Short mmCIF file of C-alpha atoms in Angstrom, two decimals:
data_model
loop_
_atom_site.label_atom_id
_atom_site.label_comp_id
_atom_site.label_asym_id
_atom_site.label_seq_id
_atom_site.Cartn_x
_atom_site.Cartn_y
_atom_site.Cartn_z
CA MET A 691 83.76 214.51 76.20
CA ARG A 692 86.44 212.55 74.39
CA VAL A 693 85.78 209.18 72.68
CA GLN A 694 88.65 206.90 71.82
CA LEU A 695 88.10 204.95 68.56
CA ASN A 696 90.53 202.03 68.55
CA LEU A 697 90.52 200.83 64.94
CA LYS A 698 93.01 198.06 65.72
CA LYS A 699 90.61 196.35 68.13
CA ALA A 700 87.42 196.76 66.06
CA ALA A 701 86.75 196.99 62.35
CA ILE A 702 84.08 199.67 62.09
CA PRO A 703 82.26 200.52 58.79
CA GLY A 704 82.88 203.96 57.44
CA PHE A 705 79.28 205.14 57.73
CA VAL A 706 79.32 204.19 61.42
CA LEU A 707 82.42 206.35 61.96
CA ILE A 708 80.64 209.21 60.20
CA LEU A 709 77.66 208.81 62.51
CA LEU A 710 79.87 208.80 65.53
CA THR A 711 81.54 211.93 64.32
CA PHE A 712 78.22 213.67 64.38
CA LEU A 713 76.74 212.09 67.45
CA LEU A 714 79.86 212.08 69.63
CA PRO A 715 81.96 215.17 68.92
CA SER A 716 85.20 215.75 70.76
CA HIS A 717 83.75 218.72 72.66
CA GLN A 718 81.06 218.36 75.36
CA VAL A 719 77.51 218.27 74.06
CA LYS A 720 75.00 220.16 76.16
CA ALA A 721 71.52 218.64 76.33
CA GLN A 722 68.76 221.11 75.28
CA GLU A 723 65.06 220.91 75.99
CA GLY A 724 63.43 218.44 73.62
CA SER A 725 66.78 217.11 72.51
CA ARG A 726 67.15 213.40 71.75
CA PHE A 727 70.63 213.34 73.09
CA PRO A 728 71.21 211.89 76.62
CA SER A 729 71.05 214.39 79.37
CA GLN A 730 74.58 213.56 80.50
CA PRO A 731 77.71 213.15 78.35
CA LEU A 732 79.48 209.80 78.30
CA GLN A 733 82.09 209.52 80.96
CA GLY A 734 85.20 207.38 81.57
CA GLU A 735 87.98 205.96 79.60
CA ALA A 736 86.07 203.01 78.00
CA ASP A 737 86.95 201.94 74.40
CA TYR A 738 83.55 202.91 72.86
CA SER A 739 84.40 201.40 69.51
CA THR A 740 84.78 197.92 71.12
CA LEU A 741 81.59 198.47 73.17
CA MET A 742 79.70 199.40 70.00
CA VAL A 743 80.91 196.40 68.05
CA ASP A 744 80.14 194.05 70.95
CA GLY A 745 76.63 195.50 71.20
CA ILE A 746 76.07 195.13 67.38
CA THR A 747 77.27 191.49 67.74
CA ARG A 748 74.89 190.73 70.53
CA PHE A 749 72.01 192.36 68.62
CA MET A 750 72.74 190.42 65.32
CA ASP A 751 73.16 187.06 67.17
CA ARG A 752 69.83 187.60 68.89
CA GLU A 753 68.06 188.55 65.66
CA LEU A 754 69.57 185.64 63.79
CA ALA A 755 68.41 183.25 66.49
CA LEU A 756 64.90 184.64 66.25
CA SER A 757 64.78 184.82 62.47
CA SER A 758 63.46 181.29 61.90
CA GLU A 759 60.24 181.87 63.81
CA LYS A 760 59.86 185.44 62.59
CA ARG A 761 59.76 184.14 58.95
CA LEU A 762 56.48 182.40 59.64
CA SER A 763 54.61 185.72 59.46
CA LYS A 764 55.68 186.05 55.80
CA TRP A 765 53.94 182.85 54.78
CA THR A 766 50.25 181.95 54.39
CA PRO A 767 50.32 178.40 53.05
CA ASP A 768 47.02 176.81 51.81
CA PHE A 769 47.24 173.03 52.18
CA SER A 770 43.80 172.34 50.76
CA SER A 771 45.26 171.07 47.47
CA LYS A 772 48.52 171.09 45.54
CA THR A 773 47.28 173.81 43.24
CA ALA A 774 46.13 176.01 46.18
CA TYR A 775 49.46 175.42 47.97
CA VAL A 776 51.52 176.51 44.93
CA GLN A 777 49.38 179.62 44.47
CA SER A 778 49.64 180.47 48.17
CA VAL A 779 53.45 180.69 47.99
CA ALA A 780 53.67 182.55 44.68
CA ASP A 781 54.45 185.86 46.31
CA ASN A 782 57.23 184.21 48.43
CA ARG A 783 58.62 182.73 45.21
CA ARG A 784 58.64 186.13 43.51
CA ARG A 785 60.41 187.78 46.49
CA PHE A 786 62.96 185.09 46.59
CA GLY A 787 63.85 185.71 42.98
CA GLN A 788 64.24 189.38 43.65
CA MET A 789 66.50 188.76 46.62
CA ILE A 790 68.97 186.64 44.67
CA GLY A 791 68.98 189.05 41.74
CA ALA A 792 67.27 186.69 39.30
CA VAL A 793 65.30 189.57 37.81
CA ASP A 794 66.45 189.78 34.16
CA GLU A 795 64.08 188.67 31.43
CA ILE A 796 65.39 185.42 30.08
CA ASN A 797 65.38 184.72 26.37
CA PHE A 798 62.84 181.89 26.38
CA ASP A 799 63.66 180.81 22.91
CA ILE A 800 66.84 179.09 23.86
CA GLU A 801 69.01 177.51 21.18
CA MET A 802 72.02 175.29 21.94
CA GLN A 803 75.03 176.53 20.06
CA TYR A 804 77.56 173.71 19.39
CA LYS A 805 81.30 174.20 19.14
CA VAL A 806 81.87 173.25 15.54
CA THR A 807 84.90 171.69 13.84
CA GLY A 808 84.95 170.98 10.13
CA GLY A 809 81.26 171.91 9.84
CA ASN A 810 80.07 169.40 12.38
CA PRO A 811 79.41 169.68 16.13
CA GLU A 812 82.64 168.80 17.97
CA LYS A 813 82.62 165.65 20.08
CA VAL A 814 84.29 166.26 23.42
CA ALA A 815 83.85 162.60 24.36
CA GLU A 816 82.06 159.48 23.24
CA ASN A 817 81.40 156.00 24.40
CA ASP A 818 78.87 153.24 23.41
CA ARG A 819 76.02 155.03 25.30
CA PHE A 820 76.32 158.78 24.84
CA ILE A 821 78.13 161.60 23.01
CA ALA A 822 79.42 164.74 24.79
CA TYR A 823 79.34 168.12 23.01
CA ALA A 824 80.67 171.45 24.02
CA VAL A 825 77.84 173.99 23.95
CA GLN A 826 76.70 177.39 24.98
CA TRP A 827 73.31 179.15 25.18
CA GLU A 828 72.24 182.79 25.44
CA VAL A 829 70.37 183.67 28.65
CA PHE A 830 69.82 187.36 27.98
CA ALA A 831 71.88 190.14 26.32
CA GLY A 832 75.47 189.99 27.51
CA VAL A 833 75.06 186.77 29.51
CA HIS A 834 75.31 183.20 28.26
CA GLY A 835 75.78 179.77 29.77
CA GLU A 836 78.28 177.26 28.53
CA GLY A 837 79.29 173.67 29.34
CA LEU A 838 78.67 170.13 28.02
CA LEU A 839 75.60 168.50 26.56
CA LEU A 840 75.49 164.73 26.96
CA GLN A 841 73.22 163.12 24.38
CA PRO A 842 72.26 159.42 24.82
CA LYS A 843 72.54 157.20 21.77
CA GLY A 844 69.39 155.37 22.70
CA VAL A 845 65.92 156.50 23.75
CA VAL A 846 66.08 159.57 25.97
CA LYS A 847 64.39 158.78 29.35
CA GLY A 848 64.86 162.03 31.27
CA ARG A 849 66.35 165.49 31.09
CA ILE A 850 68.77 166.58 33.75
CA VAL A 851 70.97 169.62 34.63
CA ALA A 852 73.93 168.27 36.59
CA ILE A 853 75.64 171.20 38.42
CA PRO A 854 79.30 170.80 39.53
CA ASP A 855 80.86 172.47 42.55
CA ALA A 856 82.77 175.61 41.94
CA ASP A 857 86.06 173.78 42.13
CA GLN A 858 84.97 171.19 39.51
CA THR A 859 84.73 171.39 35.72
CA PRO A 860 82.08 169.73 33.51
CA GLU A 861 84.75 167.41 32.13
CA MET A 862 85.43 166.02 35.62
CA LEU A 863 81.77 164.90 35.89
CA ILE A 864 82.25 162.63 32.81
CA GLY A 865 85.80 161.45 33.64
CA THR A 866 87.71 163.11 30.69
CA SER A 867 89.54 165.31 33.27
CA PRO A 868 90.97 163.98 36.54
CA GLY A 869 89.58 164.83 39.96
CA ILE A 870 86.48 162.71 40.53
CA PRO A 871 86.51 158.94 41.04
CA LYS A 872 84.57 156.81 38.57
CA ASN A 873 81.67 156.12 40.94
CA GLY A 874 81.32 159.82 41.61
CA GLN A 875 81.00 160.95 38.00
CA TYR A 876 77.23 161.41 38.30
CA ALA A 877 76.68 163.14 35.01
CA ARG A 878 78.26 160.26 33.12
CA ILE A 879 76.25 157.67 35.03
CA LEU A 880 72.97 159.51 34.32
CA ALA A 881 73.81 159.80 30.62
CA GLU A 882 74.65 156.14 30.38
CA ASN A 883 71.20 155.39 31.84
CA GLY A 884 69.34 157.30 29.08
CA CYS A 885 69.30 160.82 30.50
CA GLN A 886 70.00 163.85 28.40
CA VAL A 887 72.31 165.90 30.56
CA ILE A 888 73.49 169.56 30.53
CA ILE A 889 76.51 170.36 32.70
CA PRO A 890 76.95 174.11 33.10
CA THR A 891 80.27 175.63 33.83
CA ILE A 892 80.24 177.29 37.27
CA ILE A 893 82.39 180.29 38.12
CA SER A 894 85.26 179.03 40.12
CA ARG A 895 87.02 179.82 43.41
CA GLU A 896 90.27 180.52 41.67
CA VAL A 897 91.84 184.00 41.74
CA ALA A 898 93.76 184.26 38.42
CA GLY A 899 91.24 186.62 36.79
CA SER A 900 90.31 188.69 39.82
CA GLY A 901 91.84 192.01 38.91
CA SER A 902 92.87 194.18 35.99
CA GLU A 903 95.53 193.00 33.53
CA ARG A 904 95.55 196.50 32.01
CA MET A 905 96.33 198.13 35.32
CA GLY A 906 98.57 195.27 36.44
CA ARG A 907 96.69 194.94 39.72
CA PHE A 908 95.07 191.75 41.12
CA THR A 909 93.34 190.75 44.26
CA ASN A 910 93.18 187.51 46.19
CA GLN A 911 89.40 187.49 45.83
CA PRO A 912 88.03 184.23 44.45
CA HIS A 913 86.33 184.70 41.07
CA ARG A 914 82.94 184.19 42.81
CA GLU A 915 83.63 187.04 45.26
CA TRP A 916 85.01 189.27 42.42
CA ILE A 917 81.74 188.90 40.52
CA TYR A 918 79.63 189.15 43.71
CA ARG A 919 81.10 192.53 44.62
CA GLN A 920 80.50 194.01 41.23
CA ALA A 921 76.98 192.63 40.77
CA TYR A 922 75.84 193.69 44.19
CA THR A 923 75.84 197.43 43.39
CA PHE A 924 73.43 196.76 40.50
CA GLY A 925 70.88 194.75 42.42
CA ARG A 926 72.26 191.53 40.97
CA HIS A 927 74.05 188.53 42.43
CA ILE A 928 76.39 185.81 41.17
CA ILE A 929 73.84 183.31 42.51
CA GLY A 930 71.09 184.94 40.48
CA TYR A 931 73.14 184.96 37.33
CA GLU A 932 73.97 181.28 37.58
CA VAL A 933 70.43 180.33 38.56
CA GLN A 934 69.20 182.12 35.45
CA LYS A 935 71.72 180.14 33.31
CA ILE A 936 70.30 176.91 34.75
CA ILE A 937 66.71 178.04 34.21
CA ALA A 938 67.54 178.88 30.59
CA ALA A 939 68.91 175.32 30.18
CA VAL A 940 65.72 174.00 31.68
CA ASP A 941 63.75 176.08 29.19
CA TRP A 942 65.64 174.46 26.30
CA MET A 943 64.72 171.05 27.83
CA ALA A 944 61.11 172.05 28.21
CA ASN A 945 61.13 172.92 24.51
CA GLN A 946 62.46 169.37 23.76
CA ASN A 947 59.57 168.06 25.91
CA GLU A 948 57.00 169.48 23.46
CA GLN A 949 57.77 166.53 21.20
CA SER A 950 58.67 163.94 23.86
CA PRO A 951 57.44 164.81 27.38
CA LEU A 952 59.83 163.70 30.06
CA LYS A 953 60.61 164.61 33.63
CA ILE A 954 63.22 167.36 34.24
CA GLY A 955 65.61 167.19 37.21
CA VAL A 956 68.49 169.05 38.68
CA LEU A 957 71.18 167.78 41.03
CA GLY A 958 74.49 169.07 42.31
CA TRP A 959 77.09 169.08 45.05
CA GLY A 960 78.46 171.94 47.16
CA GLU A 961 77.98 175.19 45.28
CA GLY A 962 76.15 173.22 42.58
CA ALA A 963 73.71 171.92 45.22
CA LEU A 964 73.04 175.50 46.35
CA LEU A 965 72.30 176.51 42.81
CA GLY A 966 70.18 173.47 42.19
CA LEU A 967 68.12 174.09 45.33
CA TYR A 968 67.58 177.72 44.38
CA SER A 969 66.76 176.91 40.73
CA ALA A 970 64.15 174.26 41.69
CA ALA A 971 62.66 176.88 44.13
CA LEU A 972 62.18 179.35 41.27
CA ASP A 973 61.36 177.12 38.31
CA GLU A 974 58.23 174.92 38.69
CA ARG A 975 59.14 172.94 35.57
CA ILE A 976 61.81 171.12 37.57
CA ASP A 977 60.16 167.89 38.72
CA VAL A 978 63.04 166.44 40.89
CA ALA A 979 65.89 168.02 42.77
CA LEU A 980 68.79 166.25 44.49
CA VAL A 981 70.82 168.41 46.79
CA SER A 982 74.19 167.05 48.11
CA GLY A 983 76.51 168.60 50.73
CA TYR A 984 74.38 171.72 51.07
CA PHE A 985 71.38 172.03 53.38
CA SER A 986 71.54 173.44 56.92
CA ASP A 987 70.56 176.14 59.32
CA ARG A 988 71.84 179.34 57.81
CA THR A 989 71.95 181.56 60.94
CA LYS A 990 75.75 181.39 60.76
CA VAL A 991 75.92 182.29 57.09
CA TRP A 992 78.28 185.14 58.06
CA GLU A 993 80.93 182.48 58.69
CA GLU A 994 80.67 181.36 55.03
CA PRO A 995 82.35 183.07 52.06
CA ILE A 996 80.78 186.46 51.28
CA TYR A 997 79.60 185.33 47.79
CA ARG A 998 76.89 183.29 49.58
CA ASN A 999 75.57 186.42 51.32
CA VAL A 1000 72.18 187.53 50.05
CA ALA A 1001 70.83 190.73 51.58
CA GLY A 1002 67.64 190.21 53.61
CA LEU A 1003 67.39 186.50 52.80
CA LEU A 1004 66.98 185.29 56.38
CA THR A 1005 64.04 187.63 57.01
CA GLU A 1006 61.93 185.21 54.91
CA PHE A 1007 64.03 182.24 53.72
CA GLY A 1008 66.18 179.69 55.46
CA ASP A 1009 66.98 176.48 53.63
CA ALA A 1010 63.79 174.88 55.12
CA ASP A 1011 61.76 177.76 53.70
CA ILE A 1012 63.38 177.49 50.21
CA ALA A 1013 62.38 173.81 50.34
CA ARG A 1014 58.76 174.98 50.78
CA LEU A 1015 58.95 176.53 47.35
CA ILE A 1016 59.90 173.17 45.76
CA LEU A 1017 57.38 170.82 47.43
CA PRO A 1018 55.05 169.18 46.49
CA ARG A 1019 57.52 168.43 43.68
CA THR A 1020 60.23 165.99 44.75
CA LEU A 1021 63.20 167.22 46.79
CA MET A 1022 66.00 164.86 47.89
CA ILE A 1023 68.53 166.00 50.42
CA GLU A 1024 71.67 163.97 50.84
CA TYR A 1025 73.74 164.38 53.97
CA ALA A 1026 77.26 164.23 52.40
CA THR A 1027 80.70 165.70 52.75
CA ALA A 1028 80.95 169.26 51.54
CA PRO A 1029 83.67 171.24 49.73
CA GLU A 1030 86.31 172.33 52.24
CA VAL A 1031 87.25 175.96 52.06
CA LYS A 1032 89.49 177.04 54.88
CA GLY A 1033 89.50 180.78 53.93
CA PRO A 1034 90.48 183.19 51.14
CA PRO A 1035 93.05 181.99 48.60
CA ASP A 1036 96.68 183.06 48.92
CA PRO A 1037 97.74 185.84 46.61
CA LEU A 1038 99.39 184.63 43.35
CA PRO A 1039 103.15 184.71 43.74
CA GLY A 1040 104.96 187.50 41.99
CA ALA A 1041 101.82 189.32 40.82
CA PRO A 1042 101.32 192.98 41.83
CA ARG A 1043 98.56 192.98 44.32
CA LEU A 1044 96.08 195.31 45.87
CA GLY A 1045 96.61 193.49 49.11
CA ALA A 1046 94.71 190.63 50.78
CA SER A 1047 91.33 192.12 49.97
CA ALA A 1048 89.12 188.95 50.00
CA ALA A 1049 86.58 188.67 52.77
CA PRO A 1050 87.04 185.96 55.37
CA GLY A 1051 84.87 182.93 55.18
CA ALA A 1052 85.08 179.12 55.30
CA LEU A 1053 83.06 176.02 54.31
CA THR A 1054 82.87 172.88 56.42
CA ILE A 1055 80.65 169.82 56.74
CA ALA A 1056 77.43 170.73 58.58
CA ASP A 1057 76.69 168.94 61.82
CA PHE A 1058 74.23 166.03 61.22
CA LYS A 1059 71.80 167.13 63.98
CA THR A 1060 71.65 170.63 62.51
CA VAL A 1061 70.82 169.30 59.06
CA GLU A 1062 68.33 166.85 60.45
CA GLU A 1063 66.52 169.63 62.33
CA GLU A 1064 66.38 171.79 59.22
CA VAL A 1065 64.90 168.95 57.28
CA ALA A 1066 62.34 168.38 60.07
CA LYS A 1067 61.45 172.03 59.96
CA ALA A 1068 60.90 171.86 56.22
CA LYS A 1069 58.56 168.88 56.69
CA GLN A 1070 56.64 170.57 59.42
CA ARG A 1071 56.09 173.65 57.40
CA THR A 1072 54.84 171.85 54.29
CA GLY A 1073 51.95 170.08 55.90
CA PRO A 1074 50.61 167.02 53.94
CA PHE A 1075 53.11 167.59 51.20
CA HIS A 1076 56.10 166.69 53.40
CA THR A 1077 56.15 163.18 51.90
CA SER A 1078 57.78 164.64 48.73
CA LEU A 1079 60.89 165.52 50.85
CA HIS A 1080 63.42 162.65 51.13
CA PHE A 1081 66.32 162.78 53.54
CA ILE A 1082 69.19 160.52 52.45
CA HIS A 1083 71.75 159.65 55.13
CA ALA A 1084 73.69 156.83 56.74
CA ASP A 1085 73.26 157.36 60.48
CA GLU A 1086 75.24 160.51 61.35
CA LYS A 1087 78.19 159.88 59.07
CA PRO A 1088 78.32 162.00 55.92
CA LEU A 1089 78.08 160.06 52.65
CA GLN A 1090 80.35 160.50 49.66
CA PRO A 1091 78.87 163.17 47.36
CA LEU A 1092 76.02 161.86 45.20
CA SER A 1093 76.46 158.28 46.18
CA ILE A 1094 75.33 155.46 43.91
CA SER A 1095 72.32 154.76 46.11
CA SER A 1096 71.31 158.44 45.90
CA ILE A 1097 71.72 158.48 42.12
CA GLN A 1098 69.61 155.29 41.98
CA ALA A 1099 66.87 156.92 44.04
CA PHE A 1100 67.08 160.05 41.89
CA LEU A 1101 66.80 157.97 38.66
CA GLU A 1102 63.72 156.19 39.95
CA GLN A 1103 62.01 159.57 40.44
CA VAL A 1104 63.04 160.73 36.99
CA GLN A 1105 62.47 157.31 35.35
CA PRO A 1106 59.81 155.36 37.17
CA GLY A 1107 60.88 151.73 37.04
CA ALA A 1108 64.51 152.64 36.31
CA VAL A 1109 66.90 149.61 36.07
CA GLN A 1110 69.47 149.02 38.78
CA LEU A 1111 72.80 150.57 38.06
CA SER A 1112 75.26 148.13 36.68
CA THR A 1113 78.60 147.25 38.25
CA SER A 1114 80.51 148.99 35.49
CA GLN A 1115 78.66 152.20 36.17
CA LYS A 1116 79.49 151.97 39.88
#
C-alpha cells in the first residue's frame, strides 16, 4: 500500500505525519487476529493527506458548533441569592484563570513608582482638572506594569483602569499624542470628571522587536504573537500576563479605597476590551466593566490572530459564559467598530528575516445579530441577575468606540448622580 502525502495541498502537523508513518507504512500491512488495523489495506490513488485534513476540518467545525450547549454541563449556577450565585461559579472562575495563564502569585502590596525628575514626580501632562504622571508597578518578580496615572485635582469620585487597544498608547487616550479624536479620549474625559485613572501600556501589534538583535534575525510576528509563542510552552499566556498587570493596578486602587471607599471600574476598546472583560471576570473587586468593540460568538476564533487562542477555552467559556463570571456586578457591552487587522504585518524592509513566520489571522467588526445573540445567551444563563448586563447599540450600526453616551452611562454606574458631560469634554 502506498500513501501519497501532498504537503503542497495540506499543511499537516509534524506529529500527524509521524503517526501516519507508523500507521500507514509504504509496504502492505497484513491484518492479524485481534489487530486494531482494518482488515483490508487502503486502495486507490486518493490524496490521503487532503482527505485527512478535510475530515479534521469537518470534525472541528462540528465540535465548535456544539461547544456552546456542551459548556452548560460545566456550570451549576445557584440563583437563590447573589452570594450563592458567586459561590456557585467559583470553580469556573478558578479554571478560567488557569486557562488564560493568570496563575502567578501577585504582589498584593502594590506601590506606584513615579518617573522622577529633579526629585519630584514628572508630570507628563496637566490641565485645570488633572495631572498625568508616568508610573510603573511591580506585579510579581520579573513582571511589572507601566503606563499613566491620571490624578484629579478635586475630589476623587471613582477609580478606573482605562485599557487601550494594542495599537494605541496611553498618551493617545489623553490627547498628548495624535491618533484619537477629542471625543474619543475616554481616559481624559473620565479624569476631568473626577475619576482617578490608570492607563496601562499594552503590548503592541508592531514587529520591530520580534526577533534577536544579537543574532541579527527577526520575524514578522506581531509583538503579541512573539510573546504568546514563548509564554505558551510555560503554561502562561500574553492575555494572562496583561490581566495580572490590570489586577495589580486594581489592587493598588483597592488599597486607596481603605481610606476613601469608591467604586472601581474597567473599560477598554478592542484588545483592551478583551482584557477588561477577562479582568472583571477574575477580580470581584471590579464593580463596573464597559467592553467596546469586543463581544461575540467565539466559535470562529481560529480566524482571529493566534495570540487570542487559549487552549481549551471553548470547552467551558464563550464570551457569554465569561460574562456569567462578572454578573451580578455591572457589565456594559457596546456594539462598536473594532480594530481592523487584515493579517500578519509585512516584514521590515532591509532586515534579515527568518521568513514570514507569523500565523494568519484577521480582526473585523462582528455582525450585529451575532453579538445580539451572544448577549441574549449571557442574559438567559444568568437568571434574575441579567438586569446587570446592559447592551449599548444604535440599531444595527456599530457606534464609534466608547461613545460619549456610553461614557456617560459608565460614569453614572461609577458615580451615581454623575453630572452630564460638558460640551468641552465632548
